[in-house]
Amino acid sequence: MGICTVHGNQLSTGTTTGVPFFTLRFYSTLIFPSFHWVRHGDCGRCCINGRPIQPSDLEILEQIHSDVFPIRYESEFFQNVVNGRDIVSWAAVDRSRSNGLSDELIGFVTARIVKAKDSEIADLVRYDSSKGDQTLVYILTLGVVDAYRNLGIASALIHEVIKYASSIPVCRAVYLHVISYNNPAIHLYKKMSFKCVRRLHGFYLINGQHYDSYLFVYYVNGSRSPCSPLVLVTFIFTCMKTGLKSMAAKLRKNEEKTVKWPKCKEARGLIPIQNKRMIKTECSGCEYV
């Protein structure tokens, strides 16, 4: 997945054609009432809005995918995205752009709803076979054009996916794959509380070369990861270690009870417990510890 590292932002939401709208308000110099902020960078002054991806976005969507990703996607994929065929999507646009570009995509995220029982992470979401309608949201692609990176756009798009998944009562998690060398993406997902649950060796084949993938999961609606074998082994080892320490402490305590040494205030010396009776008669200032 080709994405960038991002920073803080705020969100305001609404709804259009079933897909939420959102507006980013950047932490910078305020130039208009509370809805618009200035962000100085490669894009100059930005006013970022979100909207659904639509058929008119087809050409620019294909172009950004080609620029951002090392993987080539079939034309059918893009047709499904812009027409909403089994794929949900959100787009980011900069309303401050001139020359008729104020509605042109500068970022996007695409995702698909899948059945939990048919997914590769069914064992990681505590799938309940008695509830066959449990689902997951799988993030397919996420990208932002170069001039608009590091503005919080990618994190805002991910936030929309999480919010969408959380609104589906039977949805258990959002998940995705990240190629192993994409450190900005890995950092971003960890920052947004995704859990890296697996490393898949040779998952990607790019230009004849295999690359590993990390599998990230974000649990929603009260779902959580079951104990992995590693967690279970660690727990057992900790219990055994604690038990051994407790046993050793009891043995030391029993050894101390066998021979006690009373402390005499006057003599300031230690005398074996066997002489307890003699001590009481000869030195009334002794106490026992």
PDB file of C-alpha atoms in Angstrom:
ATOM      1  CA  MET A   1       0.000   0.000   0.000  1.00  0.00           C
ATOM      2  CA  GLY A   2       1.473   3.351  -0.986  1.00  0.00           C
ATOM      3  CA  ILE A   3       0.756   5.988   1.616  1.00  0.00           C
ATOM      4  CA  CYS A   4       2.544   8.690   3.523  1.00  0.00           C
ATOM      5  CA  THR A   5       3.231   9.550   7.137  1.00  0.00           C
ATOM      6  CA  VAL A   6       0.703  12.082   8.424  1.00  0.00           C
ATOM      7  CA  HIS A   7       0.129  14.436  11.344  1.00  0.00           C
ATOM      8  CA  GLY A   8      -2.749  15.780  13.465  1.00  0.00           C
ATOM      9  CA  ASN A   9      -6.076  16.895  12.040  1.00  0.00           C
ATOM     10  CA  GLN A  10      -9.691  17.497  12.954  1.00  0.00           C
ATOM     11  CA  LEU A  11     -12.781  16.105  11.285  1.00  0.00           C
ATOM     12  CA  SER A  12     -16.325  17.311  10.696  1.00  0.00           C
ATOM     13  CA  THR A  13     -18.789  14.886   9.195  1.00  0.00           C
ATOM     14  CA  GLY A  14     -21.989  14.718   7.200  1.00  0.00           C
ATOM     15  CA  THR A  15     -23.614  12.230   4.818  1.00  0.00           C
ATOM     16  CA  THR A  16     -24.170  12.119   1.058  1.00  0.00           C
ATOM     17  CA  THR A  17     -25.404   9.154  -1.004  1.00  0.00           C
ATOM     18  CA  GLY A  18     -24.773   6.857   1.946  1.00  0.00           C
ATOM     19  CA  VAL A  19     -21.034   7.675   2.149  1.00  0.00           C
ATOM     20  CA  PRO A  20     -19.901  10.157   4.825  1.00  0.00           C
ATOM     21  CA  PHE A  21     -18.424  13.524   3.922  1.00  0.00           C
ATOM     22  CA  PHE A  22     -15.578  14.951   5.958  1.00  0.00           C
ATOM     23  CA  THR A  23     -13.589  18.169   6.067  1.00  0.00           C
ATOM     24  CA  LEU A  24     -10.015  18.506   7.318  1.00  0.00           C
ATOM     25  CA  ARG A  25      -9.145  21.587   9.313  1.00  0.00           C
ATOM     26  CA  PHE A  26      -5.407  21.904   9.688  1.00  0.00           C
ATOM     27  CA  TYR A  27      -3.638  23.243  12.765  1.00  0.00           C
ATOM     28  CA  SER A  28      -2.109  26.387  11.341  1.00  0.00           C
ATOM     29  CA  THR A  29      -2.934  30.054  10.711  1.00  0.00           C
ATOM     30  CA  LEU A  30      -6.662  30.770  10.818  1.00  0.00           C
ATOM     31  CA  ILE A  31      -7.817  32.921   7.886  1.00  0.00           C
ATOM     32  CA  PHE A  32     -11.570  32.239   7.727  1.00  0.00           C
ATOM     33  CA  PRO A  33     -14.217  31.331  10.304  1.00  0.00           C
ATOM     34  CA  SER A  34     -13.750  27.924  11.893  1.00  0.00           C
ATOM     35  CA  PHE A  35     -14.157  25.858   8.701  1.00  0.00           C
ATOM     36  CA  HIS A  36     -10.991  26.840   6.818  1.00  0.00           C
ATOM     37  CA  TRP A  37      -7.358  26.784   7.834  1.00  0.00           C
ATOM     38  CA  VAL A  38      -4.092  27.531   6.082  1.00  0.00           C
ATOM     39  CA  ARG A  39      -1.391  24.945   5.595  1.00  0.00           C
ATOM     40  CA  HIS A  40       1.831  26.132   3.958  1.00  0.00           C
ATOM     41  CA  GLY A  41       3.712  23.523   1.962  1.00  0.00           C
ATOM     42  CA  ASP A  42       3.994  22.175  -1.558  1.00  0.00           C
ATOM     43  CA  CYS A  43       0.263  22.622  -2.027  1.00  0.00           C
ATOM     44  CA  GLY A  44       0.217  26.201  -0.704  1.00  0.00           C
ATOM     45  CA  ARG A  45      -3.059  27.085   0.993  1.00  0.00           C
ATOM     46  CA  CYS A  46      -5.284  24.004   1.245  1.00  0.00           C
ATOM     47  CA  CYS A  47      -8.947  23.454   2.024  1.00  0.00           C
ATOM     48  CA  ILE A  48      -9.380  19.688   2.009  1.00  0.00           C
ATOM     49  CA  ASN A  49     -12.821  18.127   1.715  1.00  0.00           C
ATOM     50  CA  GLY A  50     -13.944  14.533   1.426  1.00  0.00           C
ATOM     51  CA  ARG A  51     -16.550  13.050  -0.857  1.00  0.00           C
ATOM     52  CA  PRO A  52     -17.456   9.700  -2.438  1.00  0.00           C
ATOM     53  CA  ILE A  53     -15.490   8.571  -5.489  1.00  0.00           C
ATOM     54  CA  GLN A  54     -17.602   8.936  -8.637  1.00  0.00           C
ATOM     55  CA  PRO A  55     -17.396   7.850 -12.307  1.00  0.00           C
ATOM     56  CA  SER A  56     -15.819  11.154 -13.382  1.00  0.00           C
ATOM     57  CA  ASP A  57     -12.799  10.284 -11.183  1.00  0.00           C
ATOM     58  CA  LEU A  58     -11.848   7.258 -13.287  1.00  0.00           C
ATOM     59  CA  GLU A  59      -8.914   8.754 -15.189  1.00  0.00           C
ATOM     60  CA  ILE A  60      -7.251  10.527 -12.265  1.00  0.00           C
ATOM     61  CA  LEU A  61      -7.850   7.512 -10.006  1.00  0.00           C
ATOM     62  CA  GLU A  62      -5.977   5.285 -12.450  1.00  0.00           C
ATOM     63  CA  GLN A  63      -3.181   7.858 -12.733  1.00  0.00           C
ATOM     64  CA  ILE A  64      -2.657   8.183  -8.966  1.00  0.00           C
ATOM     65  CA  HIS A  65      -2.634   4.414  -8.540  1.00  0.00           C
ATOM     66  CA  SER A  66       0.011   4.164 -11.253  1.00  0.00           C
ATOM     67  CA  ASP A  67       2.126   6.878  -9.573  1.00  0.00           C
ATOM     68  CA  VAL A  68       1.794   5.587  -6.014  1.00  0.00           C
ATOM     69  CA  PHE A  69       1.798   1.796  -6.213  1.00  0.00           C
ATOM     70  CA  PRO A  70       4.358  -0.648  -7.586  1.00  0.00           C
ATOM     71  CA  ILE A  71       1.469  -3.014  -8.342  1.00  0.00           C
ATOM     72  CA  ARG A  72      -0.643  -2.623 -11.469  1.00  0.00           C
ATOM     73  CA  TYR A  73      -4.405  -2.945 -11.147  1.00  0.00           C
ATOM     74  CA  GLU A  74      -6.820  -4.203 -13.783  1.00  0.00           C
ATOM     75  CA  SER A  75      -9.262  -1.776 -15.407  1.00  0.00           C
ATOM     76  CA  GLU A  76     -12.115  -3.791 -13.899  1.00  0.00           C
ATOM     77  CA  PHE A  77     -10.922  -2.796 -10.429  1.00  0.00           C
ATOM     78  CA  PHE A  78     -11.206   0.916 -11.241  1.00  0.00           C
ATOM     79  CA  GLN A  79     -14.613   0.443 -12.844  1.00  0.00           C
ATOM     80  CA  ASN A  80     -15.818  -1.292  -9.694  1.00  0.00           C
ATOM     81  CA  VAL A  81     -14.457   1.522  -7.520  1.00  0.00           C
ATOM     82  CA  VAL A  82     -16.009   4.458  -9.404  1.00  0.00           C
ATOM     83  CA  ASN A  83     -19.332   2.662  -9.798  1.00  0.00           C
ATOM     84  CA  GLY A  84     -19.462   1.320  -6.243  1.00  0.00           C
ATOM     85  CA  ARG A  85     -19.643  -2.342  -7.216  1.00  0.00           C
ATOM     86  CA  ASP A  86     -18.903  -4.234  -3.994  1.00  0.00           C
ATOM     87  CA  ILE A  87     -16.344  -1.556  -3.089  1.00  0.00           C
ATOM     88  CA  VAL A  88     -16.757   1.410  -0.755  1.00  0.00           C
ATOM     89  CA  SER A  89     -14.506   4.413  -1.264  1.00  0.00           C
ATOM     90  CA  TRP A  90     -13.731   7.941  -0.105  1.00  0.00           C
ATOM     91  CA  ALA A  91     -11.934  10.698  -1.958  1.00  0.00           C
ATOM     92  CA  ALA A  92     -10.118  13.831  -0.768  1.00  0.00           C
ATOM     93  CA  VAL A  93     -10.176  17.025  -2.841  1.00  0.00           C
ATOM     94  CA  ASP A  94      -8.684  20.504  -2.369  1.00  0.00           C
ATOM     95  CA  ARG A  95     -11.454  23.105  -2.774  1.00  0.00           C
ATOM     96  CA  SER A  96      -8.891  25.908  -2.868  1.00  0.00           C
ATOM     97  CA  ARG A  97      -7.437  24.767  -6.210  1.00  0.00           C
ATOM     98  CA  SER A  98      -8.112  26.905  -9.247  1.00  0.00           C
ATOM     99  CA  ASN A  99      -8.386  26.189 -12.981  1.00  0.00           C
ATOM    100  CA  GLY A 100     -11.249  23.765 -12.481  1.00  0.00           C
ATOM    101  CA  LEU A 101      -9.216  21.411 -10.277  1.00  0.00           C
ATOM    102  CA  SER A 102     -11.096  22.035  -7.019  1.00  0.00           C
ATOM    103  CA  ASP A 103     -12.933  18.718  -7.365  1.00  0.00           C
ATOM    104  CA  GLU A 104      -9.992  16.630  -8.610  1.00  0.00           C
ATOM    105  CA  LEU A 105      -8.798  13.745  -6.431  1.00  0.00           C
ATOM    106  CA  ILE A 106      -5.697  14.311  -4.314  1.00  0.00           C
ATOM    107  CA  GLY A 107      -6.205  11.248  -2.129  1.00  0.00           C
ATOM    108  CA  PHE A 108      -8.410   8.191  -1.833  1.00  0.00           C
ATOM    109  CA  VAL A 109      -9.104   4.988   0.056  1.00  0.00           C
ATOM    110  CA  THR A 110     -10.914   1.924  -1.276  1.00  0.00           C
ATOM    111  CA  ALA A 111     -12.250  -0.982   0.776  1.00  0.00           C
ATOM    112  CA  ARG A 112     -14.403  -4.066   0.535  1.00  0.00           C
ATOM    113  CA  ILE A 113     -16.704  -5.823   2.999  1.00  0.00           C
ATOM    114  CA  VAL A 114     -15.860  -9.524   3.363  1.00  0.00           C
ATOM    115  CA  LYS A 115     -17.361 -12.338   5.393  1.00  0.00           C
ATOM    116  CA  ALA A 116     -15.359 -13.079   8.503  1.00  0.00           C
ATOM    117  CA  LYS A 117     -15.605 -16.846   8.031  1.00  0.00           C
ATOM    118  CA  ASP A 118     -14.059 -16.610   4.540  1.00  0.00           C
ATOM    119  CA  SER A 119     -11.229 -14.268   5.489  1.00  0.00           C
ATOM    120  CA  GLU A 120      -7.607 -15.043   6.323  1.00  0.00           C
ATOM    121  CA  ILE A 121      -8.021 -13.567   9.805  1.00  0.00           C
ATOM    122  CA  ALA A 122     -11.061 -15.562  10.940  1.00  0.00           C
ATOM    123  CA  ASP A 123      -8.868 -17.040  13.678  1.00  0.00           C
ATOM    124  CA  LEU A 124      -7.865 -13.560  14.846  1.00  0.00           C
ATOM    125  CA  VAL A 125     -11.321 -12.062  15.378  1.00  0.00           C
ATOM    126  CA  ARG A 126     -12.898 -14.734  17.601  1.00  0.00           C
ATOM    127  CA  TYR A 127     -15.237 -15.760  14.790  1.00  0.00           C
ATOM    128  CA  ASP A 128     -18.463 -17.240  16.102  1.00  0.00           C
ATOM    129  CA  SER A 129     -19.877 -19.834  13.685  1.00  0.00           C
ATOM    130  CA  SER A 130     -23.329 -19.369  15.225  1.00  0.00           C
ATOM    131  CA  LYS A 131     -23.260 -15.821  13.851  1.00  0.00           C
ATOM    132  CA  GLY A 132     -22.660 -16.459  10.180  1.00  0.00           C
ATOM    133  CA  ASP A 133     -23.244 -12.836   9.173  1.00  0.00           C
ATOM    134  CA  GLN A 134     -20.117 -11.466  10.873  1.00  0.00           C
ATOM    135  CA  THR A 135     -18.092  -9.288   8.515  1.00  0.00           C
ATOM    136  CA  LEU A 136     -14.778  -7.469   8.155  1.00  0.00           C
ATOM    137  CA  VAL A 137     -13.682  -4.420   6.170  1.00  0.00           C
ATOM    138  CA  TYR A 138     -10.565  -4.960   4.072  1.00  0.00           C
ATOM    139  CA  ILE A 139      -8.674  -1.859   2.907  1.00  0.00           C
ATOM    140  CA  LEU A 140      -7.693  -2.380  -0.726  1.00  0.00           C
ATOM    141  CA  THR A 141      -5.762   0.787  -1.585  1.00  0.00           C
ATOM    142  CA  LEU A 142      -4.904   4.069   0.098  1.00  0.00           C
ATOM    143  CA  GLY A 143      -2.963   6.859  -1.574  1.00  0.00           C
ATOM    144  CA  VAL A 144      -2.192  10.570  -1.505  1.00  0.00           C
ATOM    145  CA  VAL A 145      -0.473  12.555  -4.263  1.00  0.00           C
ATOM    146  CA  ASP A 146       3.030  13.817  -3.496  1.00  0.00           C
ATOM    147  CA  ALA A 147       2.193  17.524  -3.128  1.00  0.00           C
ATOM    148  CA  TYR A 148      -0.403  16.772  -0.426  1.00  0.00           C
ATOM    149  CA  ARG A 149       1.495  14.355   1.763  1.00  0.00           C
ATOM    150  CA  ASN A 150       2.161  15.022   5.443  1.00  0.00           C
ATOM    151  CA  LEU A 151      -1.076  16.998   5.783  1.00  0.00           C
ATOM    152  CA  GLY A 152      -3.140  14.409   7.643  1.00  0.00           C
ATOM    153  CA  ILE A 153      -5.113  13.266   4.604  1.00  0.00           C
ATOM    154  CA  ALA A 154      -4.219   9.571   4.825  1.00  0.00           C
ATOM    155  CA  SER A 155      -5.086   9.377   8.512  1.00  0.00           C
ATOM    156  CA  ALA A 156      -8.405  11.137   7.861  1.00  0.00           C
ATOM    157  CA  LEU A 157      -9.279   8.625   5.147  1.00  0.00           C
ATOM    158  CA  ILE A 158      -8.413   5.706   7.428  1.00  0.00           C
ATOM    159  CA  HIS A 159     -10.507   7.276  10.157  1.00  0.00           C
ATOM    160  CA  GLU A 160     -13.489   7.297   7.800  1.00  0.00           C
ATOM    161  CA  VAL A 161     -13.033   3.582   7.078  1.00  0.00           C
ATOM    162  CA  ILE A 162     -12.847   2.790  10.799  1.00  0.00           C
ATOM    163  CA  LYS A 163     -15.943   4.878  11.466  1.00  0.00           C
ATOM    164  CA  TYR A 164     -17.773   3.142   8.635  1.00  0.00           C
ATOM    165  CA  ALA A 165     -16.795  -0.319   9.918  1.00  0.00           C
ATOM    166  CA  SER A 166     -17.832   0.616  13.454  1.00  0.00           C
ATOM    167  CA  SER A 167     -21.281   1.612  12.176  1.00  0.00           C
ATOM    168  CA  ILE A 168     -21.890  -1.971  10.994  1.00  0.00           C
ATOM    169  CA  PRO A 169     -22.962  -3.938  14.107  1.00  0.00           C
ATOM    170  CA  VAL A 170     -21.741  -7.299  12.764  1.00  0.00           C
ATOM    171  CA  CYS A 171     -18.357  -5.986  11.637  1.00  0.00           C
ATOM    172  CA  ARG A 172     -15.469  -7.281  13.741  1.00  0.00           C
ATOM    173  CA  ALA A 173     -12.389  -5.519  12.361  1.00  0.00           C
ATOM    174  CA  VAL A 174     -10.662  -3.492   9.662  1.00  0.00           C
ATOM    175  CA  TYR A 175      -7.575  -5.142   8.184  1.00  0.00           C
ATOM    176  CA  LEU A 176      -5.014  -4.709   5.406  1.00  0.00           C
ATOM    177  CA  HIS A 177      -1.604  -5.734   4.079  1.00  0.00           C
ATOM    178  CA  VAL A 178       1.487  -3.516   3.979  1.00  0.00           C
ATOM    179  CA  ILE A 179       4.611  -4.376   1.999  1.00  0.00           C
ATOM    180  CA  SER A 180       7.504  -4.886   4.403  1.00  0.00           C
ATOM    181  CA  TYR A 181       9.666  -1.974   3.197  1.00  0.00           C
ATOM    182  CA  ASN A 182       6.890   0.657   3.386  1.00  0.00           C
ATOM    183  CA  ASN A 183       8.043   2.150   6.693  1.00  0.00           C
ATOM    184  CA  PRO A 184       5.876   5.320   6.536  1.00  0.00           C
ATOM    185  CA  ALA A 185       2.757   3.166   6.157  1.00  0.00           C
ATOM    186  CA  ILE A 186       3.831   0.832   8.959  1.00  0.00           C
ATOM    187  CA  HIS A 187       4.430   3.835  11.228  1.00  0.00           C
ATOM    188  CA  LEU A 188       1.057   5.321  10.331  1.00  0.00           C
ATOM    189  CA  TYR A 189      -0.955   2.199  11.086  1.00  0.00           C
ATOM    190  CA  LYS A 190       0.820   1.625  14.383  1.00  0.00           C
ATOM    191  CA  LYS A 191       0.169   5.252  15.295  1.00  0.00           C
ATOM    192  CA  MET A 192      -3.528   4.701  14.577  1.00  0.00           C
ATOM    193  CA  SER A 193      -3.613   1.653  16.909  1.00  0.00           C
ATOM    194  CA  PHE A 194      -3.652  -1.052  14.247  1.00  0.00           C
ATOM    195  CA  LYS A 195      -2.082  -4.287  15.477  1.00  0.00           C
ATOM    196  CA  CYS A 196       0.600  -5.988  13.409  1.00  0.00           C
ATOM    197  CA  VAL A 197      -0.452  -9.621  13.777  1.00  0.00           C
ATOM    198  CA  ARG A 198       1.471 -11.514  11.101  1.00  0.00           C
ATOM    199  CA  ARG A 199       4.349 -11.379   8.662  1.00  0.00           C
ATOM    200  CA  LEU A 200       3.582 -13.151   5.393  1.00  0.00           C
ATOM    201  CA  HIS A 201       6.699 -14.242   3.533  1.00  0.00           C
ATOM    202  CA  GLY A 202       6.744 -13.702  -0.231  1.00  0.00           C
ATOM    203  CA  PHE A 203       3.223 -12.253  -0.246  1.00  0.00           C
ATOM    204  CA  TYR A 204       3.909  -9.769  -3.046  1.00  0.00           C
ATOM    205  CA  LEU A 205       5.435 -10.564  -6.429  1.00  0.00           C
ATOM    206  CA  ILE A 206       6.706  -7.354  -8.054  1.00  0.00           C
ATOM    207  CA  ASN A 207       8.812  -7.397 -11.217  1.00  0.00           C
ATOM    208  CA  GLY A 208       9.704 -11.027 -10.622  1.00  0.00           C
ATOM    209  CA  GLN A 209      10.826 -10.460  -7.016  1.00  0.00           C
ATOM    210  CA  HIS A 210       9.012 -11.578  -3.867  1.00  0.00           C
ATOM    211  CA  TYR A 211       8.439  -9.232  -0.936  1.00  0.00           C
ATOM    212  CA  ASP A 212       7.079  -9.908   2.528  1.00  0.00           C
ATOM    213  CA  SER A 213       3.893  -8.362   3.828  1.00  0.00           C
ATOM    214  CA  TYR A 214       2.718  -7.316   7.266  1.00  0.00           C
ATOM    215  CA  LEU A 215      -0.889  -7.959   8.214  1.00  0.00           C
ATOM    216  CA  PHE A 216      -2.459  -5.164  10.287  1.00  0.00           C
ATOM    217  CA  VAL A 217      -5.797  -5.368  12.130  1.00  0.00           C
ATOM    218  CA  TYR A 218      -7.933  -2.736  13.858  1.00  0.00           C
ATOM    219  CA  TYR A 219     -10.656  -4.293  16.019  1.00  0.00           C
ATOM    220  CA  VAL A 220     -14.100  -2.659  16.216  1.00  0.00           C
ATOM    221  CA  ASN A 221     -17.403  -3.191  18.023  1.00  0.00           C
ATOM    222  CA  GLY A 222     -15.834  -4.880  21.033  1.00  0.00           C
ATOM    223  CA  SER A 223     -13.908  -7.491  19.079  1.00  0.00           C
ATOM    224  CA  ARG A 224     -10.393  -8.370  20.167  1.00  0.00           C
ATOM    225  CA  SER A 225      -7.590 -10.708  19.272  1.00  0.00           C
ATOM    226  CA  PRO A 226      -7.526 -14.170  20.883  1.00  0.00           C
ATOM    227  CA  CYS A 227      -4.399 -15.222  22.747  1.00  0.00           C
ATOM    228  CA  SER A 228      -1.695 -16.147  20.278  1.00  0.00           C
ATOM    229  CA  PRO A 229       0.585 -19.142  21.003  1.00  0.00           C
ATOM    230  CA  LEU A 230       3.374 -16.720  21.867  1.00  0.00           C
ATOM    231  CA  VAL A 231       1.195 -14.855  24.362  1.00  0.00           C
ATOM    232  CA  LEU A 232       0.063 -18.165  25.878  1.00  0.00           C
ATOM    233  CA  VAL A 233       3.629 -19.473  26.267  1.00  0.00           C
ATOM    234  CA  THR A 234       4.705 -16.161  27.808  1.00  0.00           C
ATOM    235  CA  PHE A 235       1.810 -16.329  30.264  1.00  0.00           C
ATOM    236  CA  ILE A 236       2.655 -19.910  31.299  1.00  0.00           C
ATOM    237  CA  PHE A 237       6.338 -19.031  31.722  1.00  0.00           C
ATOM    238  CA  THR A 238       5.432 -16.018  33.875  1.00  0.00           C
ATOM    239  CA  CYS A 239       3.164 -18.145  36.068  1.00  0.00           C
ATOM    240  CA  MET A 240       5.874 -20.784  36.496  1.00  0.00           C
ATOM    241  CA  LYS A 241       8.444 -18.136  37.337  1.00  0.00           C
ATOM    242  CA  THR A 242       6.121 -16.541  39.899  1.00  0.00           C
ATOM    243  CA  GLY A 243       5.324 -19.945  41.403  1.00  0.00           C
ATOM    244  CA  LEU A 244       8.999 -20.835  41.773  1.00  0.00           C
ATOM    245  CA  LYS A 245       9.719 -17.515  43.451  1.00  0.00           C
ATOM    246  CA  SER A 246       6.833 -18.056  45.882  1.00  0.00           C
ATOM    247  CA  MET A 247       8.030 -21.584  46.684  1.00  0.00           C
ATOM    248  CA  ALA A 248      11.574 -20.360  47.305  1.00  0.00           C
ATOM    249  CA  ALA A 249      10.279 -17.630  49.609  1.00  0.00           C
ATOM    250  CA  LYS A 250       8.314 -20.192  51.648  1.00  0.00           C
ATOM    251  CA  LEU A 251      11.368 -22.458  51.961  1.00  0.00           C
ATOM    252  CA  ARG A 252      13.468 -19.553  53.218  1.00  0.00           C
ATOM    253  CA  LYS A 253      10.768 -18.644  55.695  1.00  0.00           C
ATOM    254  CA  ASN A 254      10.623 -22.222  57.022  1.00  0.00           C
ATOM    255  CA  GLU A 255      14.404 -22.281  57.438  1.00  0.00           C
ATOM    256  CA  GLU A 256      14.308 -19.057  59.421  1.00  0.00           C
ATOM    257  CA  LYS A 257      11.689 -20.519  61.757  1.00  0.00           C
ATOM    258  CA  THR A 258      13.892 -23.482  62.713  1.00  0.00           C
ATOM    259  CA  VAL A 259      16.502 -21.319  64.462  1.00  0.00           C
ATOM    260  CA  LYS A 260      15.507 -17.874  65.728  1.00  0.00           C
ATOM    261  CA  TRP A 261      17.983 -15.430  67.150  1.00  0.00           C
ATOM    262  CA  PRO A 262      16.729 -13.138  69.928  1.00  0.00           C
ATOM    263  CA  LYS A 263      18.092  -9.647  70.174  1.00  0.00           C
ATOM    264  CA  CYS A 264      19.185  -8.348  73.588  1.00  0.00           C
ATOM    265  CA  LYS A 265      18.906  -4.617  74.050  1.00  0.00           C
ATOM    266  CA  GLU A 266      21.472  -4.478  76.850  1.00  0.00           C
ATOM    267  CA  ALA A 267      24.052  -6.889  75.439  1.00  0.00           C
ATOM    268  CA  ARG A 268      23.281  -5.918  71.788  1.00  0.00           C
ATOM    269  CA  GLY A 269      24.134  -9.485  70.814  1.00  0.00           C
ATOM    270  CA  LEU A 270      22.368 -12.459  69.242  1.00  0.00           C
ATOM    271  CA  ILE A 271      21.738 -15.577  71.336  1.00  0.00           C
ATOM    272  CA  PRO A 272      20.317 -18.883  70.008  1.00  0.00           C
ATOM    273  CA  ILE A 273      16.611 -19.534  70.686  1.00  0.00           C
ATOM    274  CA  GLN A 274      17.484 -22.672  72.655  1.00  0.00           C
ATOM    275  CA  ASN A 275      18.556 -20.402  75.572  1.00  0.00           C
ATOM    276  CA  LYS A 276      15.200 -18.603  75.617  1.00  0.00           C
ATOM    277  CA  ARG A 277      14.321 -19.638  79.195  1.00  0.00           C
ATOM    278  CA  MET A 278      17.708 -18.594  80.566  1.00  0.00           C
ATOM    279  CA  ILE A 279      17.495 -15.247  78.760  1.00  0.00           C
ATOM    280  CA  LYS A 280      14.153 -14.418  80.343  1.00  0.00           C
ATOM    281  CA  THR A 281      15.534 -14.914  83.848  1.00  0.00           C
ATOM    282  CA  GLU A 282      18.895 -13.284  83.399  1.00  0.00           C
ATOM    283  CA  CYS A 283      18.178 -10.448  80.940  1.00  0.00           C
ATOM    284  CA  SER A 284      14.679  -9.021  81.114  1.00  0.00           C
ATOM    285  CA  GLY A 285      15.545  -6.422  78.473  1.00  0.00           C
ATOM    286  CA  CYS A 286      15.629  -8.933  75.548  1.00  0.00           C
ATOM    287  CA  GLU A 287      13.115  -9.060  72.692  1.00  0.00           C
ATOM    288  CA  TYR A 288      12.723 -11.769  70.050  1.00  0.00           C
ATOM    289  CA  VAL A 289      12.663 -11.244  66.347  1.00  0.00           C
TER     290      VAL A 289
END
